[in-house]
Protein backbone atom coordinates (compact mmCIF):
# COMPACT_ATOMS: atom_id res chain seq x y z
CA UNK A 1 0.00 0.00 0.00
CA UNK A 2 1.23 3.49 -0.84
CA UNK A 3 2.55 5.65 1.96
CA UNK A 4 -0.09 8.23 0.94
CA UNK A 5 -2.68 6.13 2.78
CA UNK A 6 -0.67 5.56 5.97
CA UNK A 7 -0.90 7.47 9.29
CA UNK A 8 1.19 10.53 10.17
CA UNK A 9 1.67 12.15 13.55
CA UNK A 10 0.54 15.76 14.00
CA UNK A 11 1.76 16.20 17.56
CA UNK A 12 -1.39 16.08 19.65
CA UNK A 13 -3.30 13.95 17.12
CA UNK A 14 -2.64 11.46 14.34
CA UNK A 15 -4.01 11.58 10.80
CA UNK A 16 -4.94 8.19 9.41
CA UNK A 17 -4.01 9.11 5.84
CA UNK A 18 -2.21 11.91 3.97
CA UNK A 19 -4.84 13.05 1.49
CA UNK A 20 -5.76 16.62 2.44
CA UNK A 21 -8.64 18.79 1.27
CA UNK A 22 -7.05 22.01 0.01
CA UNK A 23 -8.55 25.41 0.89
CA UNK A 24 -10.92 26.44 -1.90
CA UNK A 25 -12.68 29.79 -2.19
CA UNK A 26 -16.26 28.79 -3.09
CA UNK A 27 -18.15 31.96 -2.05
CA UNK A 28 -21.11 30.22 -0.40
CA UNK A 29 -21.38 32.15 2.89
CA UNK A 30 -24.64 33.74 3.97
CA UNK A 31 -25.03 37.47 3.30
CA UNK A 32 -24.92 39.98 4.80
CA UNK A 33 -22.27 39.19 7.38
CA UNK A 34 -20.02 36.62 5.64
CA UNK A 35 -21.49 33.93 7.90
CA UNK A 36 -20.99 30.19 7.25
CA UNK A 37 -24.35 28.46 7.02
CA UNK A 38 -25.89 25.02 6.70
CA UNK A 39 -24.84 24.67 3.05
CA UNK A 40 -21.18 25.12 3.96
CA UNK A 41 -21.52 22.73 6.89
CA UNK A 42 -22.98 20.10 4.57
CA UNK A 43 -20.16 20.58 2.06
CA UNK A 44 -17.37 20.13 4.59
CA UNK A 45 -19.17 17.34 6.41
CA UNK A 46 -19.54 15.41 3.14
CA UNK A 47 -15.78 15.64 2.55
CA UNK A 48 -14.69 14.74 6.06
CA UNK A 49 -13.07 11.35 6.50
CA UNK A 50 -12.14 9.49 9.65
CA UNK A 51 -8.68 10.72 10.59
CA UNK A 52 -8.31 13.00 7.54
CA UNK A 53 -7.39 16.69 7.37
CA UNK A 54 -9.34 19.48 5.70
CA UNK A 55 -8.17 23.07 5.35
CA UNK A 56 -11.17 25.38 5.27
CA UNK A 57 -11.26 28.09 2.67
CA UNK A 58 -9.48 31.45 2.85
CA UNK A 59 -11.21 33.55 5.51
CA UNK A 60 -10.64 37.30 6.01
CA UNK A 61 -9.45 38.44 9.43
CA UNK A 62 -10.74 42.00 8.95
CA UNK A 63 -13.09 44.09 6.83
CA UNK A 64 -10.02 45.57 5.15
CA UNK A 65 -8.87 42.03 4.33
CA UNK A 66 -11.98 41.20 2.25
CA UNK A 67 -11.79 40.91 -1.53
CA UNK A 68 -14.42 38.40 -2.66
CA UNK A 69 -18.12 38.70 -1.93
CA UNK A 70 -19.38 35.44 -0.45
CA UNK A 71 -16.16 34.41 1.26
CA UNK A 72 -16.85 33.59 4.93
CA UNK A 73 -15.24 35.73 7.61
CA UNK A 74 -13.58 35.32 10.99
CA UNK A 75 -13.37 39.04 11.81
CA UNK A 76 -16.53 39.20 13.93
CA UNK A 77 -17.83 37.14 16.86
CA UNK A 78 -21.12 36.77 14.97
CA UNK A 79 -19.35 34.41 12.53
CA UNK A 80 -18.26 31.92 15.20
CA UNK A 81 -21.59 30.10 15.49
CA UNK A 82 -21.68 29.48 11.74
CA UNK A 83 -18.17 28.03 11.80
CA UNK A 84 -19.20 25.76 14.69
CA UNK A 85 -21.71 24.15 12.35
CA UNK A 86 -18.82 23.36 10.01
CA UNK A 87 -16.41 22.03 12.63
CA UNK A 88 -19.15 19.97 14.28
CA UNK A 89 -20.00 18.36 10.93
CA UNK A 90 -16.36 17.45 10.33
CA UNK A 91 -15.71 16.16 13.84
CA UNK A 92 -18.87 14.03 13.71
CA UNK A 93 -17.14 11.97 11.01
CA UNK A 94 -13.82 11.78 12.84
CA UNK A 95 -12.06 14.39 10.72
CA UNK A 96 -9.75 17.29 11.56
CA UNK A 97 -10.06 20.80 10.14
CA UNK A 98 -7.84 23.90 10.09
CA UNK A 99 -9.01 27.40 9.12
CA UNK A 100 -7.00 29.44 6.62
CA UNK A 101 -6.52 33.02 7.87
CA UNK A 102 -6.51 35.57 5.04
CA UNK A 103 -5.91 39.21 4.20
CA UNK A 104 -6.11 40.03 0.49
CA UNK A 105 -4.13 43.27 0.73
CA UNK A 106 -4.12 45.08 -2.60
CA UNK A 107 -6.39 42.48 -4.24
CA UNK A 108 -9.56 44.26 -3.15
CA UNK A 109 -12.14 46.87 -4.00
CA UNK A 110 -13.68 49.65 -1.93
CA UNK A 111 -17.08 47.94 -2.21
CA UNK A 112 -15.62 45.12 -0.10
CA UNK A 113 -13.85 47.27 2.51
CA UNK A 114 -16.61 49.67 3.60
CA UNK A 115 -15.13 52.25 1.22
CA UNK A 116 -11.68 52.09 2.82
CA UNK A 117 -8.80 52.18 0.34
CA UNK A 118 -7.18 48.73 0.03
CA UNK A 119 -3.72 48.42 1.57
CA UNK A 120 -0.43 46.94 0.39
CA UNK A 121 3.26 47.07 1.26
CA UNK A 122 3.73 49.60 -1.56
CA UNK A 123 1.41 51.64 -3.76
CA UNK A 124 2.09 50.02 -7.13
CA UNK A 125 -0.33 49.71 -10.06
CA UNK A 126 -1.16 46.16 -11.14
CA UNK A 127 -3.85 44.30 -13.08
CA UNK A 128 -6.25 42.05 -11.19
CA UNK A 129 -9.98 41.54 -10.72
CA UNK A 130 -12.00 40.73 -7.61
CA UNK A 131 -15.58 39.63 -6.99
CA UNK A 132 -18.11 42.19 -5.69
CA UNK A 133 -21.88 42.79 -5.80
CA UNK A 134 -21.32 43.86 -9.41
CA UNK A 135 -19.51 40.65 -10.31
CA UNK A 136 -15.86 40.57 -11.37
CA UNK A 137 -14.42 44.09 -11.39
CA UNK A 138 -10.91 45.61 -11.49
CA UNK A 139 -9.27 46.21 -8.11
CA UNK A 140 -9.29 49.64 -6.50
CA UNK A 141 -5.89 51.38 -6.26
CA UNK A 142 -4.13 50.44 -3.00
CA UNK A 143 -2.15 52.63 -0.64
CA UNK A 144 1.02 51.68 1.22
CA UNK A 145 0.54 50.72 4.87
CA UNK A 146 2.14 53.04 7.39
CA UNK A 147 4.67 51.30 9.63
CA UNK A 148 2.52 52.23 12.62
CA UNK A 149 -0.44 50.33 11.13
CA UNK A 150 1.32 46.99 10.83
CA UNK A 151 0.91 45.89 14.48
CA UNK A 152 -2.84 46.25 13.91
CA UNK A 153 -2.65 43.81 10.99
CA UNK A 154 -0.80 41.32 13.21
CA UNK A 155 -3.47 41.74 15.88
CA UNK A 156 -6.23 41.08 13.32
CA UNK A 157 -4.63 37.72 12.56
CA UNK A 158 -4.21 36.95 16.25
CA UNK A 159 -7.88 37.68 16.94
CA UNK A 160 -8.85 35.59 13.91
CA UNK A 161 -6.83 32.69 15.32
CA UNK A 162 -8.57 33.15 18.65
CA UNK A 163 -12.04 33.13 17.10
CA UNK A 164 -11.12 30.02 15.10
CA UNK A 165 -10.26 28.28 18.35
CA UNK A 166 -13.60 29.29 19.85
CA UNK A 167 -15.30 27.95 16.71
CA UNK A 168 -13.90 24.47 17.30
CA UNK A 169 -11.18 24.27 14.66
CA UNK A 170 -8.20 21.98 15.22
CA UNK A 171 -5.72 24.62 14.09
CA UNK A 172 -5.18 27.49 11.65
CA UNK A 173 -3.23 28.07 8.46
CA UNK A 174 -1.61 31.46 7.79
CA UNK A 175 -2.18 32.33 4.12
CA UNK A 176 1.14 33.62 2.79
CA UNK A 177 0.64 32.79 -0.91
CA UNK A 178 -1.35 33.62 -4.06
CA UNK A 179 -0.40 37.28 -4.21
CA UNK A 180 -2.27 38.28 -1.06
CA UNK A 181 -0.97 40.61 1.66
CA UNK A 182 1.73 38.46 3.25
CA UNK A 183 2.97 37.33 -0.17
CA UNK A 184 2.99 40.98 -1.26
CA UNK A 185 5.30 41.82 1.64
CA UNK A 186 7.53 38.80 1.06
CA UNK A 187 8.28 39.27 -2.64
CA UNK A 188 10.33 42.24 -3.85
CA UNK A 189 8.28 42.73 -7.01
CA UNK A 190 5.46 44.11 -4.83
CA UNK A 191 7.43 45.33 -1.80
CA UNK A 192 9.42 48.51 -2.39
CA UNK A 193 9.46 49.66 1.24
CA UNK A 194 12.51 51.18 2.93
CA UNK A 195 11.46 50.62 6.56
CA UNK A 196 11.82 47.51 8.76
CA UNK A 197 9.38 45.63 6.50
CA UNK A 198 11.14 46.17 3.17
CA UNK A 199 14.45 45.89 1.38
CA UNK A 200 16.30 42.82 2.65
CA UNK A 201 14.71 39.40 2.68
CA UNK A 202 14.90 39.48 6.47
CA UNK A 203 12.74 42.61 6.49
CA UNK A 204 10.33 41.43 3.81
CA UNK A 205 9.70 38.18 5.71
CA UNK A 206 9.13 40.01 8.99
CA UNK A 207 5.35 40.37 8.72
CA UNK A 208 4.85 36.71 7.81
CA UNK A 209 6.92 35.65 10.81
CA UNK A 210 5.24 38.08 13.19
CA UNK A 211 1.81 36.84 12.18
CA UNK A 212 2.88 33.20 12.46
CA UNK A 213 4.15 33.96 15.95
CA UNK A 214 0.84 35.63 16.84
CA UNK A 215 -1.12 32.59 15.66
CA UNK A 216 1.21 30.27 17.57
CA UNK A 217 0.67 32.34 20.73
CA UNK A 218 -2.99 31.31 20.54
CA UNK A 219 -2.62 27.72 19.36
CA UNK A 220 0.78 26.49 20.55
CA UNK A 221 2.84 23.77 18.90
CA UNK A 222 1.68 21.67 15.95
CA UNK A 223 -1.56 23.60 15.50
CA UNK A 224 -0.45 26.30 13.03
CA UNK A 225 0.34 25.81 9.35
CA UNK A 226 1.67 28.29 6.79
CA UNK A 227 0.99 28.38 3.05
CA UNK A 228 3.60 29.68 0.58
CA UNK A 229 3.70 29.86 -3.22
CA UNK A 230 7.36 30.03 -4.30
CA UNK A 231 6.50 29.76 -8.00
CA UNK A 232 3.28 31.76 -7.98
CA UNK A 233 2.66 34.69 -10.33
CA UNK A 234 -1.07 35.17 -9.62
CA UNK A 235 -1.81 38.77 -8.66
CA UNK A 236 1.14 40.12 -10.70
CA UNK A 237 3.64 38.65 -8.25
CA UNK A 238 7.39 38.38 -8.85
CA UNK A 239 10.67 38.18 -6.95
CA UNK A 240 14.23 38.79 -8.13
CA UNK A 241 15.55 35.75 -6.24
CA UNK A 242 12.70 33.44 -5.21
CA UNK A 243 15.02 30.62 -4.16
CA UNK A 244 16.71 32.87 -1.59
CA UNK A 245 13.48 34.59 -0.51
CA UNK A 246 11.44 31.48 0.09
CA UNK A 247 14.41 29.50 1.37
CA UNK A 248 14.94 32.12 4.07
CA UNK A 249 11.24 32.18 4.97
CA UNK A 250 11.11 28.38 5.20
CA UNK A 251 14.25 28.25 7.33
CA UNK A 252 12.86 30.85 9.75
CA UNK A 253 9.55 28.99 10.01
CA UNK A 254 11.40 25.98 11.45
CA UNK A 255 11.48 27.67 14.86
CA UNK A 256 7.70 27.63 15.26
CA UNK A 257 7.26 23.84 15.34
CA UNK A 258 4.45 24.16 12.81
CA UNK A 259 1.89 21.52 12.05
CA UNK A 260 3.02 21.81 8.42
CA UNK A 261 4.30 24.07 5.67
CA UNK A 262 1.90 24.09 2.71
CA UNK A 263 3.62 24.61 -0.66
CA UNK A 264 1.82 25.43 -3.91
CA UNK A 265 3.34 23.88 -7.00
CA UNK A 266 2.97 25.52 -10.43
CA UNK A 267 0.34 23.96 -12.64
CA UNK A 268 -0.92 24.32 -16.20
CA UNK A 269 -4.45 25.74 -16.43
CA UNK A 270 -6.77 22.93 -17.39
CA UNK A 271 -4.19 20.25 -16.62
CA UNK A 272 -4.09 17.80 -13.74
CA UNK A 273 -0.32 17.46 -13.60
CA UNK A 274 2.53 19.66 -12.36
CA UNK A 275 4.14 21.76 -15.08
CA UNK A 276 5.27 19.59 -18.00
CA UNK A 277 4.79 16.51 -15.84
CA UNK A 278 7.84 17.38 -13.76
CA UNK A 279 8.14 16.54 -10.06
CA UNK A 280 7.20 19.20 -7.47
CA UNK A 281 10.17 21.52 -7.83
CA UNK A 282 8.93 24.12 -5.34
CA UNK A 283 8.50 21.60 -2.53
CA UNK A 284 11.82 19.95 -3.37
CA UNK A 285 13.54 23.32 -3.08
CA UNK A 286 11.81 24.15 0.20
CA UNK A 287 12.76 20.73 1.60
CA UNK A 288 16.38 21.93 1.59
CA UNK A 289 15.51 24.54 4.21
CA UNK A 290 12.46 23.29 6.04
CA UNK A 291 12.72 20.34 8.44
CA UNK A 292 9.06 19.75 9.36
CA UNK A 293 6.04 18.30 7.59
CA UNK A 294 5.32 19.58 4.09
CA UNK A 295 2.01 19.52 2.22
CA UNK A 296 2.17 19.95 -1.55
CA UNK A 297 -0.74 21.22 -3.66
CA UNK A 298 -0.99 21.91 -7.36
CA UNK A 299 -3.00 19.73 -9.72
CA UNK A 300 -1.80 16.31 -8.60
CA UNK A 301 -3.37 13.07 -9.78
CA UNK A 302 -3.31 9.78 -7.86
CA UNK A 303 -0.02 8.52 -9.28
CA UNK A 304 1.80 11.82 -8.81
CA UNK A 305 0.61 12.17 -5.22
CA UNK A 306 1.66 8.65 -4.32
CA UNK A 307 5.07 9.14 -5.92
CA UNK A 308 6.04 12.37 -4.13
CA UNK A 309 5.04 11.00 -0.74
CA UNK A 310 6.90 7.76 -1.39
CA UNK A 311 10.13 9.56 -2.32
CA UNK A 312 9.99 11.77 0.76
CA UNK A 313 9.76 15.13 -1.00
CA UNK A 314 6.55 15.88 0.89
CA UNK A 315 4.56 14.25 3.68
CA UNK A 316 1.01 14.97 2.54
CA UNK A 317 -0.75 16.06 -0.67
CA UNK A 318 -3.66 18.50 -0.88
CA UNK A 319 -6.31 18.13 -3.57
CA UNK A 320 -8.68 20.93 -4.53
CA UNK A 321 -10.62 20.48 -7.74
CA UNK A 322 -10.92 16.72 -7.35
CA UNK A 323 -12.12 17.12 -3.76
CA UNK A 324 -14.77 19.58 -4.96
CA UNK A 325 -16.40 16.82 -7.03
CA UNK A 326 -15.54 13.73 -4.98
CA UNK A 327 -16.64 13.92 -1.34
CA UNK A 328 -15.06 10.50 -0.75
CA UNK A 329 -11.80 11.31 -2.56
CA UNK A 330 -9.43 9.51 -0.12
CA UNK A 331 -11.47 6.31 -0.52
CA UNK A 332 -11.52 6.61 -4.32
CA UNK A 333 -7.79 7.26 -4.54
CA UNK A 334 -6.86 4.41 -2.22
CA UNK A 335 -8.98 1.96 -4.20
CA UNK A 336 -8.12 3.41 -7.63
CA UNK A 337 -11.76 4.16 -8.42
CA UNK A 338 -12.96 6.52 -11.18
CA UNK A 339 -13.46 10.16 -10.19
CA UNK A 340 -16.42 12.45 -10.78
CA UNK A 341 -15.60 15.36 -13.08
CA UNK A 342 -15.58 18.69 -11.33
CA UNK A 343 -17.85 21.55 -12.42
CA UNK A 344 -15.68 24.58 -13.10
CA UNK A 345 -18.72 26.84 -13.65
CA UNK A 346 -19.78 26.34 -10.02
CA UNK A 347 -16.42 27.16 -8.43
CA UNK A 348 -17.07 30.85 -7.71
CA UNK A 349 -20.39 31.17 -5.93
CA UNK A 350 -23.84 29.77 -6.49
CA UNK A 351 -26.08 27.33 -4.63
CA UNK A 352 -25.90 23.60 -3.85
CA UNK A 353 -25.30 22.69 -7.50
CA UNK A 354 -21.68 21.73 -8.07
CA UNK A 355 -21.15 22.06 -4.32
CA UNK A 356 -23.09 19.52 -2.28
CA UNK A 357 -24.79 17.42 -4.98
CA UNK A 358 -21.83 15.15 -5.87
CA UNK A 359 -22.34 11.57 -4.76
CA UNK A 360 -19.84 9.22 -3.09
CA UNK A 361 -18.82 6.20 -5.14
CA UNK A 362 -21.00 3.71 -3.26
CA UNK A 363 -24.08 5.86 -3.90
CA UNK A 364 -23.20 6.11 -7.59
CA UNK A 365 -23.08 2.30 -7.77
CA UNK A 366 -26.33 1.99 -5.86
CA UNK A 367 -28.12 4.36 -8.23
CA UNK A 368 -26.67 2.55 -11.24
Coordinates of C-alpha atoms in Angstrom, one line a residue:
X1 CA 0.0 0.0 0.0
X2 CA 1.2 3.5 -0.8
X3 CA 2.6 5.7 2.0
X4 CA -0.1 8.2 0.9
X5 CA -2.7 6.1 2.8
X6 CA -0.7 5.6 6.0
X7 CA -0.9 7.5 9.3
X8 CA 1.2 10.5 10.2
X9 CA 1.7 12.1 13.5
X10 CA 0.5 15.8 14.0
X11 CA 1.8 16.2 17.6
X12 CA -1.4 16.1 19.7
X13 CA -3.3 13.9 17.1
X14 CA -2.6 11.5 14.3
X15 CA -4.0 11.6 10.8
X16 CA -4.9 8.2 9.4
X17 CA -4.0 9.1 5.8
X18 CA -2.2 11.9 4.0
X19 CA -4.8 13.0 1.5
X20 CA -5.8 16.6 2.4
X21 CA -8.6 18.8 1.3
X22 CA -7.1 22.0 0.0
X23 CA -8.6 25.4 0.9
X24 CA -10.9 26.4 -1.9
X25 CA -12.7 29.8 -2.2
X26 CA -16.3 28.8 -3.1
X27 CA -18.2 32.0 -2.1
X28 CA -21.1 30.2 -0.4
X29 CA -21.4 32.1 2.9
X30 CA -24.6 33.7 4.0
X31 CA -25.0 37.5 3.3
X32 CA -24.9 40.0 4.8
X33 CA -22.3 39.2 7.4
X34 CA -20.0 36.6 5.6
X35 CA -21.5 33.9 7.9
X36 CA -21.0 30.2 7.3
X37 CA -24.3 28.5 7.0
X38 CA -25.9 25.0 6.7
X39 CA -24.8 24.7 3.1
X40 CA -21.2 25.1 4.0
X41 CA -21.5 22.7 6.9
X42 CA -23.0 20.1 4.6
X43 CA -20.2 20.6 2.1
X44 CA -17.4 20.1 4.6
X45 CA -19.2 17.3 6.4
X46 CA -19.5 15.4 3.1
X47 CA -15.8 15.6 2.5
X48 CA -14.7 14.7 6.1
X49 CA -13.1 11.3 6.5
X50 CA -12.1 9.5 9.7
X51 CA -8.7 10.7 10.6
X52 CA -8.3 13.0 7.5
X53 CA -7.4 16.7 7.4
X54 CA -9.3 19.5 5.7
X55 CA -8.2 23.1 5.4
X56 CA -11.2 25.4 5.3
X57 CA -11.3 28.1 2.7
X58 CA -9.5 31.5 2.8
X59 CA -11.2 33.5 5.5
X60 CA -10.6 37.3 6.0
X61 CA -9.5 38.4 9.4
X62 CA -10.7 42.0 8.9
X63 CA -13.1 44.1 6.8
X64 CA -10.0 45.6 5.1
X65 CA -8.9 42.0 4.3
X66 CA -12.0 41.2 2.2
X67 CA -11.8 40.9 -1.5
X68 CA -14.4 38.4 -2.7
X69 CA -18.1 38.7 -1.9
X70 CA -19.4 35.4 -0.5
X71 CA -16.2 34.4 1.3
X72 CA -16.9 33.6 4.9
X73 CA -15.2 35.7 7.6
X74 CA -13.6 35.3 11.0
X75 CA -13.4 39.0 11.8
X76 CA -16.5 39.2 13.9
X77 CA -17.8 37.1 16.9
X78 CA -21.1 36.8 15.0
X79 CA -19.4 34.4 12.5
X80 CA -18.3 31.9 15.2
X81 CA -21.6 30.1 15.5
X82 CA -21.7 29.5 11.7
X83 CA -18.2 28.0 11.8
X84 CA -19.2 25.8 14.7
X85 CA -21.7 24.1 12.3
X86 CA -18.8 23.4 10.0
X87 CA -16.4 22.0 12.6
X88 CA -19.1 20.0 14.3
X89 CA -20.0 18.4 10.9
X90 CA -16.4 17.4 10.3
X91 CA -15.7 16.2 13.8
X92 CA -18.9 14.0 13.7
X93 CA -17.1 12.0 11.0
X94 CA -13.8 11.8 12.8
X95 CA -12.1 14.4 10.7
X96 CA -9.8 17.3 11.6
X97 CA -10.1 20.8 10.1
X98 CA -7.8 23.9 10.1
X99 CA -9.0 27.4 9.1
X100 CA -7.0 29.4 6.6
X101 CA -6.5 33.0 7.9
X102 CA -6.5 35.6 5.0
X103 CA -5.9 39.2 4.2
X104 CA -6.1 40.0 0.5
X105 CA -4.1 43.3 0.7
X106 CA -4.1 45.1 -2.6
X107 CA -6.4 42.5 -4.2
X108 CA -9.6 44.3 -3.2
X109 CA -12.1 46.9 -4.0
X110 CA -13.7 49.6 -1.9
X111 CA -17.1 47.9 -2.2
X112 CA -15.6 45.1 -0.1
X113 CA -13.9 47.3 2.5
X114 CA -16.6 49.7 3.6
X115 CA -15.1 52.3 1.2
X116 CA -11.7 52.1 2.8
X117 CA -8.8 52.2 0.3
X118 CA -7.2 48.7 0.0
X119 CA -3.7 48.4 1.6
X120 CA -0.4 46.9 0.4
X121 CA 3.3 47.1 1.3
X122 CA 3.7 49.6 -1.6
X123 CA 1.4 51.6 -3.8
X124 CA 2.1 50.0 -7.1
X125 CA -0.3 49.7 -10.1
X126 CA -1.2 46.2 -11.1
X127 CA -3.8 44.3 -13.1
X128 CA -6.3 42.1 -11.2
X129 CA -10.0 41.5 -10.7
X130 CA -12.0 40.7 -7.6
X131 CA -15.6 39.6 -7.0
X132 CA -18.1 42.2 -5.7
X133 CA -21.9 42.8 -5.8
X134 CA -21.3 43.9 -9.4
X135 CA -19.5 40.7 -10.3
X136 CA -15.9 40.6 -11.4
X137 CA -14.4 44.1 -11.4
X138 CA -10.9 45.6 -11.5
X139 CA -9.3 46.2 -8.1
X140 CA -9.3 49.6 -6.5
X141 CA -5.9 51.4 -6.3
X142 CA -4.1 50.4 -3.0
X143 CA -2.1 52.6 -0.6
X144 CA 1.0 51.7 1.2
X145 CA 0.5 50.7 4.9
X146 CA 2.1 53.0 7.4
X147 CA 4.7 51.3 9.6
X148 CA 2.5 52.2 12.6
X149 CA -0.4 50.3 11.1
X150 CA 1.3 47.0 10.8
X151 CA 0.9 45.9 14.5
X152 CA -2.8 46.2 13.9
X153 CA -2.6 43.8 11.0
X154 CA -0.8 41.3 13.2
X155 CA -3.5 41.7 15.9
X156 CA -6.2 41.1 13.3
X157 CA -4.6 37.7 12.6
X158 CA -4.2 36.9 16.3
X159 CA -7.9 37.7 16.9
X160 CA -8.9 35.6 13.9
X161 CA -6.8 32.7 15.3
X162 CA -8.6 33.2 18.6
X163 CA -12.0 33.1 17.1
X164 CA -11.1 30.0 15.1
X165 CA -10.3 28.3 18.3
X166 CA -13.6 29.3 19.9
X167 CA -15.3 27.9 16.7
X168 CA -13.9 24.5 17.3
X169 CA -11.2 24.3 14.7
X170 CA -8.2 22.0 15.2
X171 CA -5.7 24.6 14.1
X172 CA -5.2 27.5 11.7
X173 CA -3.2 28.1 8.5
X174 CA -1.6 31.5 7.8
X175 CA -2.2 32.3 4.1
X176 CA 1.1 33.6 2.8
X177 CA 0.6 32.8 -0.9
X178 CA -1.4 33.6 -4.1
X179 CA -0.4 37.3 -4.2
X180 CA -2.3 38.3 -1.1
X181 CA -1.0 40.6 1.7
X182 CA 1.7 38.5 3.3
X183 CA 3.0 37.3 -0.2
X184 CA 3.0 41.0 -1.3
X185 CA 5.3 41.8 1.6
X186 CA 7.5 38.8 1.1
X187 CA 8.3 39.3 -2.6
X188 CA 10.3 42.2 -3.8
X189 CA 8.3 42.7 -7.0
X190 CA 5.5 44.1 -4.8
X191 CA 7.4 45.3 -1.8
X192 CA 9.4 48.5 -2.4
X193 CA 9.5 49.7 1.2
X194 CA 12.5 51.2 2.9
X195 CA 11.5 50.6 6.6
X196 CA 11.8 47.5 8.8
X197 CA 9.4 45.6 6.5
X198 CA 11.1 46.2 3.2
X199 CA 14.5 45.9 1.4
X200 CA 16.3 42.8 2.6
X201 CA 14.7 39.4 2.7
X202 CA 14.9 39.5 6.5
X203 CA 12.7 42.6 6.5
X204 CA 10.3 41.4 3.8
X205 CA 9.7 38.2 5.7
X206 CA 9.1 40.0 9.0
X207 CA 5.3 40.4 8.7
X208 CA 4.9 36.7 7.8
X209 CA 6.9 35.6 10.8
X210 CA 5.2 38.1 13.2
X211 CA 1.8 36.8 12.2
X212 CA 2.9 33.2 12.5
X213 CA 4.1 34.0 16.0
X214 CA 0.8 35.6 16.8
X215 CA -1.1 32.6 15.7
X216 CA 1.2 30.3 17.6
X217 CA 0.7 32.3 20.7
X218 CA -3.0 31.3 20.5
X219 CA -2.6 27.7 19.4
X220 CA 0.8 26.5 20.6
X221 CA 2.8 23.8 18.9
X222 CA 1.7 21.7 15.9
X223 CA -1.6 23.6 15.5
X224 CA -0.4 26.3 13.0
X225 CA 0.3 25.8 9.3
X226 CA 1.7 28.3 6.8
X227 CA 1.0 28.4 3.1
X228 CA 3.6 29.7 0.6
X229 CA 3.7 29.9 -3.2
X230 CA 7.4 30.0 -4.3
X231 CA 6.5 29.8 -8.0
X232 CA 3.3 31.8 -8.0
X233 CA 2.7 34.7 -10.3
X234 CA -1.1 35.2 -9.6
X235 CA -1.8 38.8 -8.7
X236 CA 1.1 40.1 -10.7
X237 CA 3.6 38.6 -8.2
X238 CA 7.4 38.4 -8.8
X239 CA 10.7 38.2 -7.0
X240 CA 14.2 38.8 -8.1
X241 CA 15.6 35.7 -6.2
X242 CA 12.7 33.4 -5.2
X243 CA 15.0 30.6 -4.2
X244 CA 16.7 32.9 -1.6
X245 CA 13.5 34.6 -0.5
X246 CA 11.4 31.5 0.1
X247 CA 14.4 29.5 1.4
X248 CA 14.9 32.1 4.1
X249 CA 11.2 32.2 5.0
X250 CA 11.1 28.4 5.2
X251 CA 14.2 28.3 7.3
X252 CA 12.9 30.8 9.8
X253 CA 9.6 29.0 10.0
X254 CA 11.4 26.0 11.4
X255 CA 11.5 27.7 14.9
X256 CA 7.7 27.6 15.3
X257 CA 7.3 23.8 15.3
X258 CA 4.5 24.2 12.8
X259 CA 1.9 21.5 12.0
X260 CA 3.0 21.8 8.4
X261 CA 4.3 24.1 5.7
X262 CA 1.9 24.1 2.7
X263 CA 3.6 24.6 -0.7
X264 CA 1.8 25.4 -3.9
X265 CA 3.3 23.9 -7.0
X266 CA 3.0 25.5 -10.4
X267 CA 0.3 24.0 -12.6
X268 CA -0.9 24.3 -16.2
X269 CA -4.4 25.7 -16.4
X270 CA -6.8 22.9 -17.4
X271 CA -4.2 20.3 -16.6
X272 CA -4.1 17.8 -13.7
X273 CA -0.3 17.5 -13.6
X274 CA 2.5 19.7 -12.4
X275 CA 4.1 21.8 -15.1
X276 CA 5.3 19.6 -18.0
X277 CA 4.8 16.5 -15.8
X278 CA 7.8 17.4 -13.8
X279 CA 8.1 16.5 -10.1
X280 CA 7.2 19.2 -7.5
X281 CA 10.2 21.5 -7.8
X282 CA 8.9 24.1 -5.3
X283 CA 8.5 21.6 -2.5
X284 CA 11.8 19.9 -3.4
X285 CA 13.5 23.3 -3.1
X286 CA 11.8 24.1 0.2
X287 CA 12.8 20.7 1.6
X288 CA 16.4 21.9 1.6
X289 CA 15.5 24.5 4.2
X290 CA 12.5 23.3 6.0
X291 CA 12.7 20.3 8.4
X292 CA 9.1 19.7 9.4
X293 CA 6.0 18.3 7.6
X294 CA 5.3 19.6 4.1
X295 CA 2.0 19.5 2.2
X296 CA 2.2 20.0 -1.5
X297 CA -0.7 21.2 -3.7
X298 CA -1.0 21.9 -7.4
X299 CA -3.0 19.7 -9.7
X300 CA -1.8 16.3 -8.6
X301 CA -3.4 13.1 -9.8
X302 CA -3.3 9.8 -7.9
X303 CA 0.0 8.5 -9.3
X304 CA 1.8 11.8 -8.8
X305 CA 0.6 12.2 -5.2
X306 CA 1.7 8.6 -4.3
X307 CA 5.1 9.1 -5.9
X308 CA 6.0 12.4 -4.1
X309 CA 5.0 11.0 -0.7
X310 CA 6.9 7.8 -1.4
X311 CA 10.1 9.6 -2.3
X312 CA 10.0 11.8 0.8
X313 CA 9.8 15.1 -1.0
X314 CA 6.5 15.9 0.9
X315 CA 4.6 14.3 3.7
X316 CA 1.0 15.0 2.5
X317 CA -0.7 16.1 -0.7
X318 CA -3.7 18.5 -0.9
X319 CA -6.3 18.1 -3.6
X320 CA -8.7 20.9 -4.5
X321 CA -10.6 20.5 -7.7
X322 CA -10.9 16.7 -7.3
X323 CA -12.1 17.1 -3.8
X324 CA -14.8 19.6 -5.0
X325 CA -16.4 16.8 -7.0
X326 CA -15.5 13.7 -5.0
X327 CA -16.6 13.9 -1.3
X328 CA -15.1 10.5 -0.8
X329 CA -11.8 11.3 -2.6
X330 CA -9.4 9.5 -0.1
X331 CA -11.5 6.3 -0.5
X332 CA -11.5 6.6 -4.3
X333 CA -7.8 7.3 -4.5
X334 CA -6.9 4.4 -2.2
X335 CA -9.0 2.0 -4.2
X336 CA -8.1 3.4 -7.6
X337 CA -11.8 4.2 -8.4
X338 CA -13.0 6.5 -11.2
X339 CA -13.5 10.2 -10.2
X340 CA -16.4 12.4 -10.8
X341 CA -15.6 15.4 -13.1
X342 CA -15.6 18.7 -11.3
X343 CA -17.9 21.6 -12.4
X344 CA -15.7 24.6 -13.1
X345 CA -18.7 26.8 -13.7
X346 CA -19.8 26.3 -10.0
X347 CA -16.4 27.2 -8.4
X348 CA -17.1 30.9 -7.7
X349 CA -20.4 31.2 -5.9
X350 CA -23.8 29.8 -6.5
X351 CA -26.1 27.3 -4.6
X352 CA -25.9 23.6 -3.9
X353 CA -25.3 22.7 -7.5
X354 CA -21.7 21.7 -8.1
X355 CA -21.1 22.1 -4.3
X356 CA -23.1 19.5 -2.3
X357 CA -24.8 17.4 -5.0
X358 CA -21.8 15.1 -5.9
X359 CA -22.3 11.6 -4.8
X360 CA -19.8 9.2 -3.1
X361 CA -18.8 6.2 -5.1
X362 CA -21.0 3.7 -3.3
X363 CA -24.1 5.9 -3.9
X364 CA -23.2 6.1 -7.6
X365 CA -23.1 2.3 -7.8
X366 CA -26.3 2.0 -5.9
X367 CA -28.1 4.4 -8.2
X368 CA -26.7 2.6 -11.2

